[in-house]
PDB file of C-alpha atoms in Angstrom:
ATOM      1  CA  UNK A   1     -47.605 -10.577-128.785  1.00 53.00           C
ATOM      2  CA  UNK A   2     -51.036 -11.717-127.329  1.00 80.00           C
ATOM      3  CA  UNK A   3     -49.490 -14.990-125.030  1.00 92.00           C
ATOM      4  CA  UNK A   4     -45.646 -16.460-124.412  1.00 95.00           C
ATOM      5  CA  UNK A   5     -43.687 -17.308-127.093  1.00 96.00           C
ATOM      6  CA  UNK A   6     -40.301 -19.393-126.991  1.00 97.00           C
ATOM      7  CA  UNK A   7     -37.716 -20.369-129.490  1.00 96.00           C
ATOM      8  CA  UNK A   8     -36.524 -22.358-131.244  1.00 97.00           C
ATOM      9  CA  UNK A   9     -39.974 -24.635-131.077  1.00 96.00           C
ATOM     10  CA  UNK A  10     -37.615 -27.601-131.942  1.00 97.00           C
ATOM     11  CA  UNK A  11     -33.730 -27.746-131.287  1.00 97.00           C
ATOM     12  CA  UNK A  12     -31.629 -30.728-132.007  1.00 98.00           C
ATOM     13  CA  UNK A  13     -27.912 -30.906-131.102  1.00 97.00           C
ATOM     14  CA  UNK A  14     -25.045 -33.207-130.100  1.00 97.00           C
ATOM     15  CA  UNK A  15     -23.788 -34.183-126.984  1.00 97.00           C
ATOM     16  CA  UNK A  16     -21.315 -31.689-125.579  1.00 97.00           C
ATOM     17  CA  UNK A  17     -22.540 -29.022-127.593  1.00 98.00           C
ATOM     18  CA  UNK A  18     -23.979 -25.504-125.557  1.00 98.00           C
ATOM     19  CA  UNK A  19     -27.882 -24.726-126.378  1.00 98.00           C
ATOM     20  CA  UNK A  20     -29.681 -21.539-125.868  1.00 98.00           C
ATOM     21  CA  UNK A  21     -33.432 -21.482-125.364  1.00 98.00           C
ATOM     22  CA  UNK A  22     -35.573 -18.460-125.456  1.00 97.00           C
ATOM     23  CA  UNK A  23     -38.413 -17.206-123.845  1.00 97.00           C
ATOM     24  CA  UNK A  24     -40.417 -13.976-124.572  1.00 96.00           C
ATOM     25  CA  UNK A  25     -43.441 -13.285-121.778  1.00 94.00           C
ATOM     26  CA  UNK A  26     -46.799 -11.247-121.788  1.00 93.00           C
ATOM     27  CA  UNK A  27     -45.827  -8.057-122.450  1.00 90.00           C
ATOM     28  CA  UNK A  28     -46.277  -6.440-118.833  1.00 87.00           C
ATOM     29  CA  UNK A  29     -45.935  -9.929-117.235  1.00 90.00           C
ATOM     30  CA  UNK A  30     -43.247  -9.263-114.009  1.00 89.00           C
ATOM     31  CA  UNK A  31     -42.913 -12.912-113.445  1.00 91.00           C
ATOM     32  CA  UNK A  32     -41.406 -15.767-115.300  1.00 94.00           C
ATOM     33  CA  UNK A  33     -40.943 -19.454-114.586  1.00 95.00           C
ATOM     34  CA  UNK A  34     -38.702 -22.127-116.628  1.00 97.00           C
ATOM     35  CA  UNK A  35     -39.977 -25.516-116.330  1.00 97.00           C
ATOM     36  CA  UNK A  36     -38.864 -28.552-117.754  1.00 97.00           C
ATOM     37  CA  UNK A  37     -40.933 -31.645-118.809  1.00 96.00           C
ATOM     38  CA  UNK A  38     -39.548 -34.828-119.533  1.00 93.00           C
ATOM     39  CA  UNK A  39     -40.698 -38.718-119.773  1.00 83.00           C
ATOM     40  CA  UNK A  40     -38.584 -39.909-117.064  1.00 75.00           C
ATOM     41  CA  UNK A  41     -39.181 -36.913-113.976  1.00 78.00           C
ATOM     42  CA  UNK A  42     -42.846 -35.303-115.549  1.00 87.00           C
ATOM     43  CA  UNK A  43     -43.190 -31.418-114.902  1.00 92.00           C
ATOM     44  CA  UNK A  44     -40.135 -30.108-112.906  1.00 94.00           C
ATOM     45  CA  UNK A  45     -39.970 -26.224-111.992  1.00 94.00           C
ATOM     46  CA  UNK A  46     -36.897 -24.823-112.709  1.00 96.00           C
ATOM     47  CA  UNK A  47     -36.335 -21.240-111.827  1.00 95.00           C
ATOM     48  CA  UNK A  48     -38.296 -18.501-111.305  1.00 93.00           C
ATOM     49  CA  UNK A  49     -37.841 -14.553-111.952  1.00 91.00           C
ATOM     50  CA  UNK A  50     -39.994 -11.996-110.592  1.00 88.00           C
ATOM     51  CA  UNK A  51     -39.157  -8.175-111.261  1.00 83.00           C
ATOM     52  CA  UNK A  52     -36.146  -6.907-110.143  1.00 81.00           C
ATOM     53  CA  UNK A  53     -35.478  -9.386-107.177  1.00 85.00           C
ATOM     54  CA  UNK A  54     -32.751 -12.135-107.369  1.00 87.00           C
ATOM     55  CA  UNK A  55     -33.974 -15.392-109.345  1.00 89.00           C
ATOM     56  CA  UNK A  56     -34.466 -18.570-107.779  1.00 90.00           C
ATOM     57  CA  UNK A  57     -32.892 -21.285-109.121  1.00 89.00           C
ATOM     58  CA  UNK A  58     -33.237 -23.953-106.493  1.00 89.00           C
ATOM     59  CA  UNK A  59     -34.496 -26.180-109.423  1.00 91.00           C
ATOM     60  CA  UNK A  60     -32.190 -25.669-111.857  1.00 93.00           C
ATOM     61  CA  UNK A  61     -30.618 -29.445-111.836  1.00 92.00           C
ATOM     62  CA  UNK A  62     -26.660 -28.731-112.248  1.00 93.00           C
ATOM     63  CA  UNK A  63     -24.540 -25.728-112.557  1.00 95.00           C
ATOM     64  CA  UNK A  64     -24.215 -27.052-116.475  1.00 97.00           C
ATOM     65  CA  UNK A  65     -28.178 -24.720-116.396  1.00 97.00           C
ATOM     66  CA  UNK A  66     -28.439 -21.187-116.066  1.00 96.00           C
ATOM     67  CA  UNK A  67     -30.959 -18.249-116.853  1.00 95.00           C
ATOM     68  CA  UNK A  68     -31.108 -14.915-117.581  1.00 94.00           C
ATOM     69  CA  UNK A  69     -33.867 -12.484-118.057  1.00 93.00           C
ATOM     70  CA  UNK A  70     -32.731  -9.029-119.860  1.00 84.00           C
ATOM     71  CA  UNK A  71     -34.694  -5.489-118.968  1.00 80.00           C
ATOM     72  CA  UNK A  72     -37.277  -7.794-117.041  1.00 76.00           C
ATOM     73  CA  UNK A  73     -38.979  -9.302-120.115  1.00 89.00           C
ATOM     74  CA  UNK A  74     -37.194 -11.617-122.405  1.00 94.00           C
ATOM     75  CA  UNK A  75     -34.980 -14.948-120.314  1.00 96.00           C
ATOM     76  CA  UNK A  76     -32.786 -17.244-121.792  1.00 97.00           C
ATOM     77  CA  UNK A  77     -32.099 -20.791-120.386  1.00 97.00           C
ATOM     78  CA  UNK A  78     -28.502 -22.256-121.227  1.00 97.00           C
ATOM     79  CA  UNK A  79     -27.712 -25.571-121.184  1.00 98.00           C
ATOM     80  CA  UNK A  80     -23.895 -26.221-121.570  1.00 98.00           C
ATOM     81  CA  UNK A  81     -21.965 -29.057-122.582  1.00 97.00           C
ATOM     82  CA  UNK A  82     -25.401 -31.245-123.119  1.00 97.00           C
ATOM     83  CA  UNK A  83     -26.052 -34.454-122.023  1.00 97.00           C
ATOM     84  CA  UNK A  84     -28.502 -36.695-123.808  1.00 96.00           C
ATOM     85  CA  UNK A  85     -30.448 -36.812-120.210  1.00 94.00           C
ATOM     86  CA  UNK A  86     -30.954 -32.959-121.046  1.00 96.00           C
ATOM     87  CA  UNK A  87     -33.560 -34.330-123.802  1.00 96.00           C
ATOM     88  CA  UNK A  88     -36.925 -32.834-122.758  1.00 96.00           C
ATOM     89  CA  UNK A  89     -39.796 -30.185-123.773  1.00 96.00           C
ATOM     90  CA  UNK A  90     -38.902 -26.857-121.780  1.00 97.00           C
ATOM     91  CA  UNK A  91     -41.882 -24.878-121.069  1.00 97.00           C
ATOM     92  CA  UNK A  92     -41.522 -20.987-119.883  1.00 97.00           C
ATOM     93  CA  UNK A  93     -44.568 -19.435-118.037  1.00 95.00           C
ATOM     94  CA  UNK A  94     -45.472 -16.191-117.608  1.00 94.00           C
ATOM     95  CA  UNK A  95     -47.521 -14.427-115.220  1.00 91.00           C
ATOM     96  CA  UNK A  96     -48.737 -10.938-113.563  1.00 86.00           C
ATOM     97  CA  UNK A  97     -47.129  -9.886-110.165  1.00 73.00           C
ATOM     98  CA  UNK A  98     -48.171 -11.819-107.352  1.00 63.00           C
ATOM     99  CA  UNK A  99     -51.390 -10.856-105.902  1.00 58.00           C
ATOM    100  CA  UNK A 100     -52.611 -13.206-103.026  1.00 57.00           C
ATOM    101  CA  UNK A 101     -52.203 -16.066-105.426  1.00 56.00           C
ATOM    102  CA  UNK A 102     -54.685 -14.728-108.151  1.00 56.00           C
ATOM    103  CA  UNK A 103     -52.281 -14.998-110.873  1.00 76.00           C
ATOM    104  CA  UNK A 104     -52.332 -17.442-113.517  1.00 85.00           C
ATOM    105  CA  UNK A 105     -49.527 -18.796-114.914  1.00 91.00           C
ATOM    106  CA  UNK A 106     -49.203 -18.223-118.656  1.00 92.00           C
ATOM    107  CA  UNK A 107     -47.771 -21.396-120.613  1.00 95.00           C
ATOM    108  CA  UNK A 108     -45.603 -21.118-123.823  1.00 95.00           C
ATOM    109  CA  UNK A 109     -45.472 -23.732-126.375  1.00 94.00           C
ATOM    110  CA  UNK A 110     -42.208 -24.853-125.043  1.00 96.00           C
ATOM    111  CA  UNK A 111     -38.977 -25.606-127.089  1.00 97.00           C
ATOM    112  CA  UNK A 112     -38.528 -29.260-127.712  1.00 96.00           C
ATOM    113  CA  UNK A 113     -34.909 -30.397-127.024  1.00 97.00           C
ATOM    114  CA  UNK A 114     -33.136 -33.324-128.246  1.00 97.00           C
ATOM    115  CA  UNK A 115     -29.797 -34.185-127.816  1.00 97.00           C
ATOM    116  CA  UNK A 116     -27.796 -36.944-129.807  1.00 96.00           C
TER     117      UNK A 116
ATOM    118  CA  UNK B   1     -42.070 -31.471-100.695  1.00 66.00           C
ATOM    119  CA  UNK B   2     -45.933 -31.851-101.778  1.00 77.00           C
ATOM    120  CA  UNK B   3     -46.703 -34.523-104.070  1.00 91.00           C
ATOM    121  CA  UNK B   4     -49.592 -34.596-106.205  1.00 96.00           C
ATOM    122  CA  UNK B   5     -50.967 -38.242-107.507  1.00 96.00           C
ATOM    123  CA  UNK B   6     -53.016 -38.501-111.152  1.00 97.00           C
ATOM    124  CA  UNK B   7     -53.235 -42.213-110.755  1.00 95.00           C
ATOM    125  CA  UNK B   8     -55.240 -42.532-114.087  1.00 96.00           C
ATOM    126  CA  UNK B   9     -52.563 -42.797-116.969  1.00 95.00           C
ATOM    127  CA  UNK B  10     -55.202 -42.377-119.384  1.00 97.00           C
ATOM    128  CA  UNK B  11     -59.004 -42.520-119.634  1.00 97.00           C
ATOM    129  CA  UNK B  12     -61.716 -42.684-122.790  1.00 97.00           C
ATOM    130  CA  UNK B  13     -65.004 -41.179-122.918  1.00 97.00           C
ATOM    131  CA  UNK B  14     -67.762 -41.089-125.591  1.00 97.00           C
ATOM    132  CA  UNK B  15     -68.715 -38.005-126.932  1.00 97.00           C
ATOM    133  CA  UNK B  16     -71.341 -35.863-125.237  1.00 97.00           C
ATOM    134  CA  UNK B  17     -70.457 -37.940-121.875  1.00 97.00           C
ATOM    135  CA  UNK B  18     -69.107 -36.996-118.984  1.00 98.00           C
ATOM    136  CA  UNK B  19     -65.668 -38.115-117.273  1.00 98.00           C
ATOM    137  CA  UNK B  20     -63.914 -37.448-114.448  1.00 98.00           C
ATOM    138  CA  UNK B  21     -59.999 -37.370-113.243  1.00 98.00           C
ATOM    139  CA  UNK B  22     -58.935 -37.674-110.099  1.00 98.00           C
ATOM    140  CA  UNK B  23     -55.874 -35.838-108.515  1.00 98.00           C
ATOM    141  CA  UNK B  24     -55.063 -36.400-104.843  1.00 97.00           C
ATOM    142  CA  UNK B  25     -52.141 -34.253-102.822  1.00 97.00           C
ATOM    143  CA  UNK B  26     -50.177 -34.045 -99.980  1.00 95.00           C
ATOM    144  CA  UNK B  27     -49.402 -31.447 -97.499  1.00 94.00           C
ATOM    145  CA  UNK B  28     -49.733 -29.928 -94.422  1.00 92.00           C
ATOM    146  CA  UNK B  29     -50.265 -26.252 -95.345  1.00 91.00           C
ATOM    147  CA  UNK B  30     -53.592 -24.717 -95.357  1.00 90.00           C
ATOM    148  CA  UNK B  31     -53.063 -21.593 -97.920  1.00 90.00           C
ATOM    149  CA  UNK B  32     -52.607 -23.831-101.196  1.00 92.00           C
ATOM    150  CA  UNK B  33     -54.012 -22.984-104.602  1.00 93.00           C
ATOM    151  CA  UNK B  34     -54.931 -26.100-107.125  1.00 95.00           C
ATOM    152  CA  UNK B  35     -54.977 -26.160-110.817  1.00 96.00           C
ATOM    153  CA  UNK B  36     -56.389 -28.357-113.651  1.00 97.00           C
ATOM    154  CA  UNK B  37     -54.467 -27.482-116.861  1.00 97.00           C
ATOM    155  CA  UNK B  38     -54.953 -29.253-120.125  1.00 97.00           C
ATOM    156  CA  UNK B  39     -52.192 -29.847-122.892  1.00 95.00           C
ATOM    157  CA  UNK B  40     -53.067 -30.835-126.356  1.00 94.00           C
ATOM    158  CA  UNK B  41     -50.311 -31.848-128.607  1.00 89.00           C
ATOM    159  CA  UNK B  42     -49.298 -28.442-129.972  1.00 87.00           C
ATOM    160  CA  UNK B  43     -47.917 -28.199-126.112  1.00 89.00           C
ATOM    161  CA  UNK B  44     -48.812 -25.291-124.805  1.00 89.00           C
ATOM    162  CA  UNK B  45     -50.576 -25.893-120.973  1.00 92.00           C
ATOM    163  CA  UNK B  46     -53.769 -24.526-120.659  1.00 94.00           C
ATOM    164  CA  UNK B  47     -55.642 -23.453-118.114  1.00 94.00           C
ATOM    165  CA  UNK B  48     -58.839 -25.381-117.436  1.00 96.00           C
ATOM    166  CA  UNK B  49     -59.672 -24.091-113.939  1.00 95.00           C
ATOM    167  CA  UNK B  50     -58.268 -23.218-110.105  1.00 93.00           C
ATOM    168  CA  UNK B  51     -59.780 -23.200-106.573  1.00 93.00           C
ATOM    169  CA  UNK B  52     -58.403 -22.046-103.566  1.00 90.00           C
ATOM    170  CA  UNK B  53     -57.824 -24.005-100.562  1.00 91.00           C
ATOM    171  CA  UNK B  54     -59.905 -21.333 -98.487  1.00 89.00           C
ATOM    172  CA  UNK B  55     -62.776 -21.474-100.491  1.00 88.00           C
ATOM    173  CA  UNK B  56     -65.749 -24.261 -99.946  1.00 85.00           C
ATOM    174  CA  UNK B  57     -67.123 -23.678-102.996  1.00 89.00           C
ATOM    175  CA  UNK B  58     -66.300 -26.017-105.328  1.00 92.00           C
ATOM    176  CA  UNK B  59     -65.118 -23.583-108.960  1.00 91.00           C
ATOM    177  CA  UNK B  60     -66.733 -24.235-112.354  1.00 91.00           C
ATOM    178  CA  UNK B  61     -66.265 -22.801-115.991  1.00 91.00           C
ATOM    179  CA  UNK B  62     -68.031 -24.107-118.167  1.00 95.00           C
ATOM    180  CA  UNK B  63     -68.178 -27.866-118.929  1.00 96.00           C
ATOM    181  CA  UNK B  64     -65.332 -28.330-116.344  1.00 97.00           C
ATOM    182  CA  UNK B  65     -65.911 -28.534-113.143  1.00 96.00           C
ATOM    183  CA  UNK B  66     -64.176 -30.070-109.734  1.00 96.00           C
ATOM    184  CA  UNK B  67     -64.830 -31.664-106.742  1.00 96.00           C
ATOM    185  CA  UNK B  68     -62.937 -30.400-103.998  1.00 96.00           C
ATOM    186  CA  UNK B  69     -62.604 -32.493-100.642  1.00 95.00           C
ATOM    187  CA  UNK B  70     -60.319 -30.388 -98.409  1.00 94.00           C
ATOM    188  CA  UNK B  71     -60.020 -33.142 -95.856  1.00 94.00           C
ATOM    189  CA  UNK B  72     -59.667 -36.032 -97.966  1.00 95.00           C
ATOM    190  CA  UNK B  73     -57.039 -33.928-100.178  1.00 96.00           C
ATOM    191  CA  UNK B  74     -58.788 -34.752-103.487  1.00 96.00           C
ATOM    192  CA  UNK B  75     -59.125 -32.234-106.097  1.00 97.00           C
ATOM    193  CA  UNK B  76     -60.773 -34.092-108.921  1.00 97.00           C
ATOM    194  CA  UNK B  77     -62.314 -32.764-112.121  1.00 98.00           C
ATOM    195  CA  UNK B  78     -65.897 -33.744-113.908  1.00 98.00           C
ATOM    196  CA  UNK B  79     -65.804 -32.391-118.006  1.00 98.00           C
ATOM    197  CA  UNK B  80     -69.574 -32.698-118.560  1.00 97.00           C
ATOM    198  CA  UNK B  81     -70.953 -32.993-122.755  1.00 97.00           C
ATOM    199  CA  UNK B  82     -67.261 -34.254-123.759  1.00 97.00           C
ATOM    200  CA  UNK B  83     -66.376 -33.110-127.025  1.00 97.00           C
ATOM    201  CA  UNK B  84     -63.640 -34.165-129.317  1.00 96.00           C
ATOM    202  CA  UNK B  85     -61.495 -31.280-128.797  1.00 95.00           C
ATOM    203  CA  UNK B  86     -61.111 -32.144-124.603  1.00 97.00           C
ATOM    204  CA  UNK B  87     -58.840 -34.866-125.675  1.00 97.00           C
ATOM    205  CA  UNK B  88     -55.473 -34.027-124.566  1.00 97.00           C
ATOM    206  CA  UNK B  89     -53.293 -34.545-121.467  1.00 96.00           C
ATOM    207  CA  UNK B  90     -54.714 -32.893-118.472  1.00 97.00           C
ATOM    208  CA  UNK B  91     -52.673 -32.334-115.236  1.00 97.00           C
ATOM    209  CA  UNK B  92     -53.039 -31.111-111.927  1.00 97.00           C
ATOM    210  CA  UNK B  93     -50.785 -28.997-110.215  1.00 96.00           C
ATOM    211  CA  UNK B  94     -50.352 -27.741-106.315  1.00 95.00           C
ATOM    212  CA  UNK B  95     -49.194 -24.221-105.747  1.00 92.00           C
ATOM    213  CA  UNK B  96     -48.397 -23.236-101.715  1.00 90.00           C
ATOM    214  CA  UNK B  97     -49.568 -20.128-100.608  1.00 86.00           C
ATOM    215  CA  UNK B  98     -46.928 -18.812 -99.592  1.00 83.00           C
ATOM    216  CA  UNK B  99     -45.106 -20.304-103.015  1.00 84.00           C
ATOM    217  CA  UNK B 100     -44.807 -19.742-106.516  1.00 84.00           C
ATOM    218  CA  UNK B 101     -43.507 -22.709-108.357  1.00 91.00           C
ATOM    219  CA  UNK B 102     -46.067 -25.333-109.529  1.00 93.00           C
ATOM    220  CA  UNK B 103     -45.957 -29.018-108.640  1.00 95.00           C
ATOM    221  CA  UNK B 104     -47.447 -30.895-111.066  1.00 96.00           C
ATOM    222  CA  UNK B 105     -48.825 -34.491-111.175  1.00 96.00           C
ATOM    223  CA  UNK B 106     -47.895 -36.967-113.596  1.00 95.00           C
ATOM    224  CA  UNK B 107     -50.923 -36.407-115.843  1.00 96.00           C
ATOM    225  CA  UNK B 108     -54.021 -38.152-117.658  1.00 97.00           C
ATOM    226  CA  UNK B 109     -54.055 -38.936-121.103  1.00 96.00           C
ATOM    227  CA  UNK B 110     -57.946 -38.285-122.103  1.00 97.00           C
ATOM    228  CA  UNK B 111     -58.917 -39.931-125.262  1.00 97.00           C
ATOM    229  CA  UNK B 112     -62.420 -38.551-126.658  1.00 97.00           C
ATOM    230  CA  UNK B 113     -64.007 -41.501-129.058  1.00 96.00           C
ATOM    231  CA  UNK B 114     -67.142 -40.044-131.642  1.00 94.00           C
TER     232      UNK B 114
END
């Protein structure tokens, strides 16, 4: 597709229950970025993937998170056992290999979470 | 950790007027890239414009433009001829040189009235 597309746009689940975002980037796009924006903490970067090369999840805010990205294009963020703090918009970025800082980052619409 | 400070929670303009949004940082690097992105309500961030720390020249597309004071660590933005479609959230975001990950403010709710 032309720009980054995630799904589900809207998910709503209980407390306790496992949730799996996804994230599909600009075709040709080696790097991808999870971020996570909620009322209470703003824009927070989560993890980032870039080619190849081990992830970093230095963001990622408990072990409960975790990503994956498949054949270096399409990433999935887990969430297990929710917790209603988990409640935010989670935006996935996309962008072309790092090039002295040229790159743009390349927003999705994000996947709206909400947990009861 | 560099911090980035919208301290406008919202602001209104007129049509056809001109506003501008102020973003201050902090850090002690001197390779740093700045952003202005905008996000309406369908979500998705949008790019509105970058400048790079080594660069004097303060960048421009367009309407939008900013007003980059290195030594003051301001990075505010001027949207001249405001039109109703500039309302949305705008925020500004640090990236380190050296870096990847985005550090974004809090953001500025811009409300366009006709």
């Amino acid at each position: 597709g032309a720009g980054v597309s995630q799904s589900p746009s809207n998910k709503v689940t209980e407390k306790g229950k496992d949730v799996e975002l996804r994230c599909d980037p600009i075709s040709g796009h080696t790097a991808l970025y999870w971020y996570r924006q909620s009322l209470g903490q703003g824009l927070e970067f989560l993890i980032y993937f870039q080619g190849n090369s081990a992830p970093d999840k230095s963001g990622l805010p408990s072990d409960r998170f975790s990503a994956e990205r498949t054949g270096g294009s399409v990433s999935t963020l887990t969430i297990q056992r929710t917790q209603q703090e988990d409640s935010a918009v989670y935006l996935c970025a996309s962008s072309p290999e790092l090039a002295g800082g040229q790159e743009t980052q390349y927003f999705g619409p994000g996947t709206r979470l909400l947990v009861l | 950790a560099q911090t980035v400070t919208q301290s406008q929670p919202e602001m209104s303009v007129q049509e056809a007027e001109t506003v501008t949004l102020s973003c201050t940082y902090d850090t002690s690097e001197s390779d740093y890239y700045l952003f202005w992105y905008k996000q309406p309500p369908s979500r998705q961030m949008i790019l509105v414009i970058r400048q790079e720390a080594y660069k004097q020249q303060n960048a421009t597309e367009n309407r939008f433009s900013v007003n980059f004071q290195k030594a003051a660590k301001s990075f505010s933005l001027k949207i001249s001829d405001s039109q109703l479609g500039d309302a949305a959230m705008y925020f500004c975001a640090y990236r380190s040189g050296s870096g990847y990950a985005l550090n974004f403010g809090k953001g500025t709710s811009l409300l366009v009235t006709p």
